[in-house]
Coordinates of C-alpha atoms and ligand atoms in Angstrom, one line a residue:
M64 CA 107.7 93.5 136.6
C65 CA 110.9 94.3 134.9
D66 CA 112.7 91.8 132.8
T67 CA 116.5 91.8 132.2
G68 CA 118.7 89.2 130.6
K69 CA 122.3 88.1 131.1
E70 CA 125.1 89.0 128.8
S71 CA 125.8 85.9 126.7
R72 CA 127.7 87.3 123.7
G73 CA 131.2 87.4 125.1
N74 CA 133.8 85.7 122.9
N75 CA 137.4 86.7 122.7
K76 CA 138.3 84.6 119.7
Q77 CA 136.5 86.9 117.2
P78 CA 138.3 87.4 113.9
G79 CA 139.2 90.8 112.5
G80 CA 141.7 93.6 113.3
K81 CA 142.0 95.7 116.4
A82 CA 139.6 98.4 115.1
Q83 CA 137.0 95.9 114.2
R84 CA 137.2 94.2 117.6
A85 CA 136.9 97.5 119.3
E86 CA 133.9 98.3 117.2
R87 CA 132.4 94.9 118.1
N88 CA 133.1 95.4 121.8
K89 CA 131.4 98.7 121.7
R90 CA 128.3 97.1 120.2
M91 CA 128.4 94.4 122.8
E92 CA 127.6 96.9 125.5
K93 CA 124.0 96.3 126.2
M94 CA 121.6 99.0 125.0
Q95 CA 119.8 100.8 127.8
M96 CA 116.1 101.6 127.6
K97 CA 114.3 104.4 129.5
T98 CA 110.6 103.6 129.4
P99 CA 109.4 100.0 129.7
L100 CA 107.6 98.3 126.8
V101 CA 104.3 96.7 127.8
E102 CA 104.9 93.0 127.1
M103 CA 101.8 90.9 126.6
D104 CA 102.7 87.2 126.6
G105 CA 100.4 84.7 124.9
D106 CA 99.6 81.1 124.1
E107 CA 100.8 77.8 122.5
M108 CA 103.5 77.8 119.8
T109 CA 103.8 81.6 119.7
R110 CA 104.5 81.6 123.5
I111 CA 107.4 79.2 122.9
L112 CA 108.7 81.4 120.0
W113 CA 108.3 84.4 122.2
K114 CA 110.7 83.0 124.8
M115 CA 113.2 81.9 122.2
I116 CA 113.2 85.3 120.5
K117 CA 113.8 87.1 123.8
E118 CA 116.6 84.8 124.8
E119 CA 118.4 84.6 121.5
L120 CA 117.8 87.9 119.8
L121 CA 116.9 90.5 122.4
L122 CA 118.3 89.9 125.9
P123 CA 121.9 89.5 124.8
Y124 CA 121.9 92.9 123.2
I125 CA 119.4 95.0 125.1
D126 CA 118.9 95.8 128.8
L127 CA 115.3 95.0 128.1
K128 CA 112.8 96.8 130.2
T129 CA 109.3 95.5 130.0
E130 CA 106.2 95.6 132.2
Y131 CA 105.1 92.0 131.8
Y132 CA 101.5 90.8 131.5
D133 CA 100.8 87.1 131.1
L134 CA 97.8 86.9 128.7
G135 CA 98.2 83.1 128.4
L136 CA 94.7 81.7 128.7
A137 CA 95.4 79.9 132.0
H138 CA 96.3 83.3 133.6
R139 CA 93.5 85.1 132.0
N140 CA 91.2 82.6 133.5
E141 CA 92.8 82.8 137.0
T142 CA 92.5 86.6 137.0
D143 CA 88.9 86.6 135.6
D144 CA 90.4 88.2 132.5
K145 CA 91.4 91.3 134.6
V146 CA 95.0 90.9 133.3
T147 CA 93.9 91.7 129.8
M148 CA 92.3 95.0 130.8
D149 CA 95.3 95.8 133.0
S150 CA 97.6 95.3 130.1
A151 CA 95.5 97.6 127.9
L152 CA 95.6 100.3 130.7
A153 CA 99.4 99.8 130.8
A154 CA 99.5 100.4 127.1
R155 CA 97.6 103.6 127.6
K156 CA 100.1 104.6 130.3
Y157 CA 103.3 103.8 128.5
G158 CA 102.2 104.2 124.8
V159 CA 103.9 101.2 123.3
A160 CA 103.1 97.5 123.7
V161 CA 104.1 94.2 122.1
K162 CA 101.7 91.3 122.1
C163 CA 102.1 87.6 121.5
A164 CA 99.2 85.7 119.8
T165 CA 96.6 84.5 122.2
I166 CA 93.8 82.0 122.2
T167 CA 90.3 83.3 121.7
P168 CA 88.2 80.7 123.7
N169 CA 85.5 78.6 122.1
A170 CA 83.7 75.6 123.4
A171 CA 86.7 73.2 122.9
R172 CA 89.0 75.6 124.8
M173 CA 86.4 75.8 127.7
E174 CA 87.1 72.1 128.3
E175 CA 90.8 72.1 127.4
Y176 CA 91.6 74.9 129.9
H177 CA 88.7 74.3 132.4
L178 CA 87.6 77.9 131.9
K179 CA 85.3 79.6 134.3
E180 CA 83.8 81.6 131.4
M181 CA 84.2 81.8 127.7
W182 CA 86.4 84.9 128.0
K183 CA 86.3 87.4 125.2
S184 CA 89.0 87.8 122.5
P185 CA 91.9 89.8 124.1
N186 CA 92.4 91.6 120.9
G187 CA 88.8 92.8 120.9
T188 CA 89.2 94.0 124.6
I189 CA 92.4 95.8 123.8
R190 CA 91.0 97.3 120.6
A191 CA 88.0 98.6 122.4
A192 CA 90.0 100.0 125.3
L193 CA 92.4 101.8 122.9
D194 CA 89.7 102.7 120.3
G195 CA 92.3 101.7 117.7
T196 CA 92.6 100.8 114.1
V197 CA 94.6 97.8 112.9
F198 CA 97.2 98.2 110.2
R199 CA 98.6 95.1 108.5
T200 CA 101.8 95.1 106.5
P201 CA 103.4 92.2 104.6
I202 CA 107.2 91.6 105.2
V203 CA 108.7 91.6 101.7
V204 CA 111.7 89.4 101.0
K205 CA 113.4 88.3 97.8
G206 CA 112.5 84.8 97.0
I207 CA 108.9 85.1 98.3
E208 CA 107.4 87.0 95.4
P209 CA 103.9 88.5 95.6
C210 CA 101.4 87.1 93.0
V211 CA 101.0 90.6 91.6
R212 CA 104.3 91.2 89.8
N213 CA 104.4 95.0 90.0
W214 CA 104.0 95.1 93.9
E215 CA 107.5 96.0 94.7
K216 CA 106.8 97.4 98.1
P217 CA 104.4 96.4 100.9
I218 CA 100.8 97.6 100.9
T219 CA 99.6 98.3 104.4
L220 CA 95.9 97.7 104.9
A221 CA 94.0 99.7 107.5
R222 CA 90.5 98.4 108.3
H223 CA 87.8 100.3 110.1
A224 CA 86.7 97.9 112.8
Y225 CA 83.3 99.2 113.8
G226 CA 79.8 99.1 112.5
D227 CA 78.3 98.7 109.0
V228 CA 77.2 95.2 108.0
Y229 CA 79.0 93.8 111.1
K230 CA 76.4 95.4 113.4
N231 CA 73.4 95.0 111.1
T232 CA 69.7 94.4 111.7
E233 CA 68.0 92.2 109.1
I234 CA 64.4 91.3 108.3
V235 CA 63.2 88.6 105.9
V236 CA 60.1 90.1 104.2
D237 CA 57.5 87.5 103.6
R238 CA 54.5 89.5 102.4
P239 CA 53.7 92.7 100.5
G240 CA 54.1 96.0 102.4
K241 CA 56.1 99.1 102.9
A242 CA 59.6 99.2 104.5
E243 CA 60.6 102.5 106.2
L244 CA 63.7 103.8 107.8
V245 CA 62.7 105.6 111.0
F246 CA 64.8 107.5 113.4
T247 CA 63.2 108.6 116.7
G248 CA 65.0 111.4 118.5
E249 CA 65.3 111.5 122.3
D250 CA 62.8 114.3 122.2
G251 CA 60.3 112.0 120.4
S252 CA 60.7 113.7 116.9
E253 CA 60.8 111.3 114.0
T254 CA 62.6 111.3 110.6
R255 CA 61.2 108.8 108.1
E256 CA 62.2 107.6 104.7
T257 CA 60.5 105.0 102.5
I258 CA 63.0 102.2 101.7
H259 CA 60.8 100.2 99.3
T260 CA 57.3 99.1 98.8
F261 CA 57.3 95.3 98.5
T262 CA 54.8 93.6 96.3
G263 CA 56.2 90.2 97.2
P264 CA 58.8 88.6 99.5
G265 CA 62.3 90.1 99.9
I266 CA 64.9 91.1 102.4
L267 CA 65.9 94.2 104.4
Q268 CA 69.0 95.4 106.2
G269 CA 69.7 98.3 108.6
I270 CA 73.3 99.4 109.2
H271 CA 74.9 102.3 111.1
N272 CA 78.1 104.0 112.0
T273 CA 78.9 106.9 114.3
D274 CA 80.8 110.1 113.6
Q275 CA 83.0 109.4 116.6
S276 CA 84.1 106.1 115.3
I277 CA 84.8 107.4 111.8
R278 CA 86.8 110.3 113.3
S279 CA 88.9 107.9 115.4
F280 CA 89.5 105.8 112.3
A281 CA 90.5 108.8 110.2
K282 CA 92.9 110.1 112.9
A283 CA 94.5 106.7 113.4
C284 CA 95.1 106.5 109.6
F285 CA 96.6 110.0 109.3
T286 CA 98.7 109.4 112.4
Y287 CA 100.1 106.2 111.1
A288 CA 100.7 107.6 107.6
L289 CA 102.8 110.3 109.1
D290 CA 104.5 107.9 111.4
T291 CA 105.6 105.6 108.6
K292 CA 105.9 108.4 106.0
Q293 CA 103.7 106.7 103.5
E294 CA 100.9 108.0 101.2
L295 CA 97.4 107.3 102.5
W296 CA 94.6 106.1 100.2
F297 CA 91.0 106.0 101.2
A298 CA 88.0 105.0 99.1
T299 CA 84.3 104.5 99.5
K300 CA 81.2 104.3 97.2
D301 CA 80.2 107.9 97.9
T302 CA 78.6 108.4 94.4
I303 CA 76.0 105.8 95.2
S304 CA 75.8 106.2 99.0
K305 CA 75.4 110.0 99.1
K306 CA 74.8 110.3 102.8
Y307 CA 76.4 107.2 104.4
D308 CA 79.6 106.7 102.5
H309 CA 79.8 110.5 101.8
T310 CA 80.0 111.1 105.5
F311 CA 83.1 108.9 105.6
K312 CA 84.6 110.9 102.8
D313 CA 83.7 114.3 104.4
V314 CA 85.0 113.3 107.8
F315 CA 88.3 112.2 106.4
Q316 CA 88.7 115.4 104.3
E317 CA 87.6 117.7 107.2
I318 CA 90.1 116.1 109.6
Y319 CA 92.9 116.1 107.0
D320 CA 92.4 119.8 106.2
A321 CA 92.1 120.9 109.8
E322 CA 94.7 118.8 111.5
Y323 CA 97.1 117.0 109.2
K324 CA 97.5 118.8 105.8
E325 CA 100.5 120.8 106.9
A326 CA 102.3 117.9 108.5
F327 CA 101.7 115.8 105.4
E328 CA 103.1 118.4 103.2
E329 CA 106.1 118.8 105.4
A330 CA 106.7 115.0 105.4
G331 CA 106.3 115.0 101.6
I332 CA 103.4 112.6 101.6
S333 CA 99.9 112.9 100.3
Y334 CA 96.3 111.9 101.1
F335 CA 94.4 110.5 98.2
Y336 CA 90.7 109.9 98.0
T337 CA 89.0 108.0 95.2
L338 CA 86.0 105.7 94.6
I339 CA 86.4 102.1 95.9
D340 CA 86.3 100.5 92.4
D341 CA 88.9 103.0 91.1
A342 CA 91.1 102.2 94.2
V343 CA 90.9 98.4 93.5
A344 CA 91.9 98.9 89.9
R345 CA 94.8 101.2 90.9
V346 CA 96.0 98.9 93.6
M347 CA 96.5 96.1 91.1
K348 CA 98.6 98.4 88.9
A349 CA 100.5 100.1 91.7
K350 CA 104.1 99.5 93.0
G351 CA 103.0 99.4 96.6
G352 CA 104.5 101.4 99.5
F353 CA 101.3 103.1 100.6
I354 CA 98.5 102.7 103.2
W355 CA 95.1 101.7 102.0
A356 CA 92.4 102.7 104.4
C357 CA 89.2 100.6 104.0
K358 CA 85.7 100.7 105.4
N359 CA 84.9 97.6 107.5
Y360 CA 83.6 95.3 104.8
D361 CA 86.1 96.4 102.2
G362 CA 88.9 95.9 104.7
D363 CA 87.7 92.4 105.6
V364 CA 87.7 91.3 102.0
M365 CA 90.7 93.2 100.7
S366 CA 93.0 92.3 103.7
D367 CA 92.6 88.7 102.8
M368 CA 93.3 89.4 99.2
V369 CA 96.4 91.5 99.9
S370 CA 97.8 89.1 102.5
S371 CA 97.4 86.0 100.4
A372 CA 98.8 87.7 97.3
F373 CA 101.9 88.7 99.3
G374 CA 102.6 85.1 100.2
S375 CA 102.0 84.1 103.8
L376 CA 100.2 85.1 107.1
A377 CA 103.4 84.2 108.9
M378 CA 105.0 87.2 107.0
M379 CA 102.5 89.8 108.1
T380 CA 102.8 92.3 110.9
S381 CA 99.9 94.0 112.6
V382 CA 99.9 97.1 114.6
L383 CA 97.0 98.6 116.5
V384 CA 97.1 102.4 116.5
S385 CA 94.9 104.5 118.7
P386 CA 93.8 108.0 117.6
D387 CA 95.9 109.5 120.4
G388 CA 99.0 107.7 119.2
I389 CA 99.3 104.5 121.3
F390 CA 100.9 101.6 119.4
E391 CA 100.4 97.9 120.0
Y392 CA 102.5 95.5 117.8
E393 CA 101.8 91.9 117.1
A394 CA 101.9 89.1 114.5
A395 CA 98.9 88.8 112.2
H396 CA 98.6 85.0 112.7
G397 CA 97.3 83.0 115.6
T398 CA 98.9 80.7 118.2
V399 CA 99.7 78.0 115.6
Q400 CA 97.9 75.4 117.6
R401 CA 98.7 72.4 115.3
H402 CA 102.5 73.0 115.6
Y403 CA 102.1 73.4 119.4
Y404 CA 100.5 69.9 119.8
K405 CA 103.4 68.5 117.7
H406 CA 105.8 70.3 120.0
L407 CA 104.1 68.9 123.1
A408 CA 104.3 65.4 121.6
G409 CA 108.1 65.9 121.3
E410 CA 108.1 66.3 117.6
E411 CA 110.2 68.8 115.7
T412 CA 108.4 72.0 114.5
S413 CA 109.3 74.5 111.9
T414 CA 107.2 77.5 112.9
N415 CA 107.9 80.8 111.3
S416 CA 108.9 83.4 113.9
V417 CA 109.3 86.4 111.5
A418 CA 106.0 88.2 112.2
T419 CA 106.6 87.9 116.0
I420 CA 110.2 89.2 115.6
F421 CA 108.9 92.1 113.6
A422 CA 106.3 92.8 116.4
W423 CA 109.2 93.2 118.8
T424 CA 111.3 95.3 116.4
G425 CA 108.3 97.5 115.6
A426 CA 107.8 98.1 119.3
L427 CA 111.5 98.7 120.1
K428 CA 111.8 101.2 117.2
K429 CA 108.8 103.1 118.4
R430 CA 110.1 103.1 122.0
G431 CA 113.5 104.3 120.7
E432 CA 112.0 107.1 118.7
L433 CA 109.8 108.3 121.6
D434 CA 112.6 108.1 124.1
G435 CA 115.3 109.5 121.8
I436 CA 117.4 106.4 121.8
P437 CA 118.7 106.1 118.2
A438 CA 120.8 103.0 119.1
L439 CA 117.6 101.1 119.9
V440 CA 116.1 102.1 116.6
S441 CA 119.2 101.0 114.7
F442 CA 119.4 97.7 116.6
A443 CA 115.8 97.0 115.6
D444 CA 116.6 97.8 112.0
R445 CA 119.6 95.5 112.1
L446 CA 117.5 92.7 113.5
E447 CA 114.9 93.1 110.8
L448 CA 117.7 93.1 108.2
A449 CA 119.3 90.0 109.7
T450 CA 115.9 88.2 109.5
I451 CA 115.4 89.2 105.9
R452 CA 119.0 88.3 104.9
T453 CA 118.7 84.9 106.6
I454 CA 115.7 84.0 104.5
E455 CA 117.2 85.5 101.3
S456 CA 120.3 83.3 101.9
G457 CA 118.1 80.3 101.7
R458 CA 117.7 79.5 105.4
M459 CA 114.0 79.5 106.3
T460 CA 111.1 77.6 107.9
K461 CA 109.1 75.0 106.1
D462 CA 106.1 77.3 105.3
L463 CA 108.4 79.6 103.3
A464 CA 110.4 76.7 101.8
L465 CA 107.1 75.5 100.2
I466 CA 106.5 78.8 98.4
T467 CA 110.0 80.3 97.7
S468 CA 111.5 80.7 94.3
L469 CA 115.0 80.4 95.7
K470 CA 117.0 77.3 94.9
D471 CA 119.2 75.5 97.5
V472 CA 116.9 76.0 100.4
Q473 CA 117.8 74.8 103.9
V474 CA 114.7 74.1 106.0
K475 CA 115.3 75.0 109.6
N476 CA 113.3 74.0 112.7
S477 CA 111.8 76.7 114.9
E478 CA 114.8 77.0 117.1
E479 CA 117.5 76.7 114.4
F480 CA 115.9 79.4 112.4
I481 CA 116.1 81.9 115.3
K482 CA 119.7 80.8 115.9
E483 CA 120.5 81.4 112.2
I484 CA 119.1 84.9 112.5
R485 CA 121.4 85.5 115.4
K486 CA 124.4 84.4 113.4
T487 CA 123.4 86.8 110.6
L488 CA 122.9 89.6 113.2
E489 CA 126.4 89.1 114.5
T490 CA 127.8 89.8 111.0
L491 CA 125.9 93.1 110.6
Ligands
NAP38 P1 96.8 80.2 113.1 O1 97.4 80.0 114.5 O2 97.1 81.4 112.4 O3 97.4 78.9 112.3 C1 96.7 78.4 111.1 C2 97.7 77.7 110.2 O4 98.4 78.6 109.5 C3 98.7 76.9 111.0 O5 98.2 75.6 111.4 C4 99.8 76.8 110.0 O6 99.6 75.9 108.9 C5 99.8 78.2 109.4 N1 100.6 79.2 110.2 C6 100.1 80.3 110.9 N2 101.1 80.9 111.5 C7 102.2 80.2 111.1 C8 103.6 80.4 111.5 N3 104.0 81.4 112.2 N4 104.5 79.5 111.0 C9 104.1 78.5 110.2 N5 102.8 78.3 109.9 C10 101.9 79.1 110.3 O7 95.3 80.0 113.2 P2 94.4 78.9 114.0 O8 95.1 77.6 114.1 O9 93.1 79.0 113.3 O10 94.2 79.5 115.4 C11 94.9 79.0 116.6 C12 94.6 79.9 117.7 O11 95.0 81.2 117.5 C13 93.1 80.0 118.0 O12 92.8 79.7 119.4 C14 92.7 81.4 117.7 O13 91.8 81.9 118.7 C15 94.0 82.1 117.9 N6 94.2 83.4 117.1 C16 94.8 84.4 117.7 C17 95.1 85.6 117.0 C18 95.7 86.7 117.7 O14 96.0 86.6 118.9 N7 96.0 87.7 117.0 C19 94.7 85.6 115.6 C20 94.2 84.5 115.0 C21 93.9 83.4 115.7 P3 100.0 74.4 108.9 O15 99.3 73.7 110.1 O16 99.5 73.9 107.6 O17 101.5 74.3 109.1
MG39 MG1 88.1 88.2 106.4

């Protein structure tokens, strides 16, 4: 389904000379797109913001072509969640998707939405279908300073999302005995290692990963580094884990040398491997502006540290990148349920739409790049700039007003904030 909007920007009483007006009129022509974006609509407050963003900030300027999938929970339930898989296949087909936050059902949602089943997390389904890695980047603005003073530029965190402790097998040892690691080949052959001989109670854990998953992770990281022209850091504990972690190190190096080294050199960026403890120490002293690839557990822990140090989850974008270069953009936060219930009760909300706006601009830029439409790329850049300038001028939502170092702040409600961004956009 294609979605187009009506021109709503006409205004003959604009100030400025003839040349300026001509320039404005030229800009007022709606930008054309070639290939549709895969649009994945979502739930609750973010679904409300989604509509406002499209109406105020996109449709007046772009002849927006999207293939629309309604991933709202009611529709997922109606379609037995087929719509989620269909949207992932569409992302495969077109290459670029933009996703609104969605509810991951739990027991309470089963009742609230009268669900036939406790459907799986759409993000999990899409990630599995695209075999992707998630990259999270803070949106940096003046007035919302990171806790770490020297972080001048964003740090993008890439987390491997398969295996290790998240797919572990554990045993509580309650008596003396020998623990062994045994691998039985399909042909019946066995490889055996003694883990420990217990003289009393203790604990045991088995973890795994696959070369295929590590390769996909590595490729997604190299692809994204090239795409965003940023240095790539990767770290493990290979000095201690001489087979497990060392395999991660070797796979990354092998893929880098064989497939990416030249392109990195051409782009003037580098791949940097170090030990995880060294990486943590360096990150704290760095200026930012790089991608930090982390194993699953490191990524879990470090992404929370990096995002909270940068200020707010509502200022964090997220993009899923598949090893074959499919991009799905979204906000890092959820559906902001508490605000939605206030909205339903007729109360005013002040929900931050920045991460959702940046999901759209990320997707539009990527579409513009792939289809050779520089105007679309520059529009997306201008919309990002307008969003940042609006906040830096002191107009912001409540969540930011609580943490900003700016004086003279005007707190805007959800809708007003988007309208303020439009006002700024019109001046750029
Ligand atoms: P959440 O939607 O991220 O919101 C948690 C709290 O963080 C909010 O109540 C709000 O704090 C603050 N917040 C988050 N985003 C904000 C924004 N844009 N503007 C202002 N404040 C913001 O997490 P949740 O309430 O735990 O989850 C709600 C639903 O989202 C769940 O059903 C979950 O399954 C889903 N979820 C989806 C995704 C996704 O699709 N990617 C990710 C996470 C969660 P205050 O209430 O203090 O103002
Ligand atoms: Mg975590």
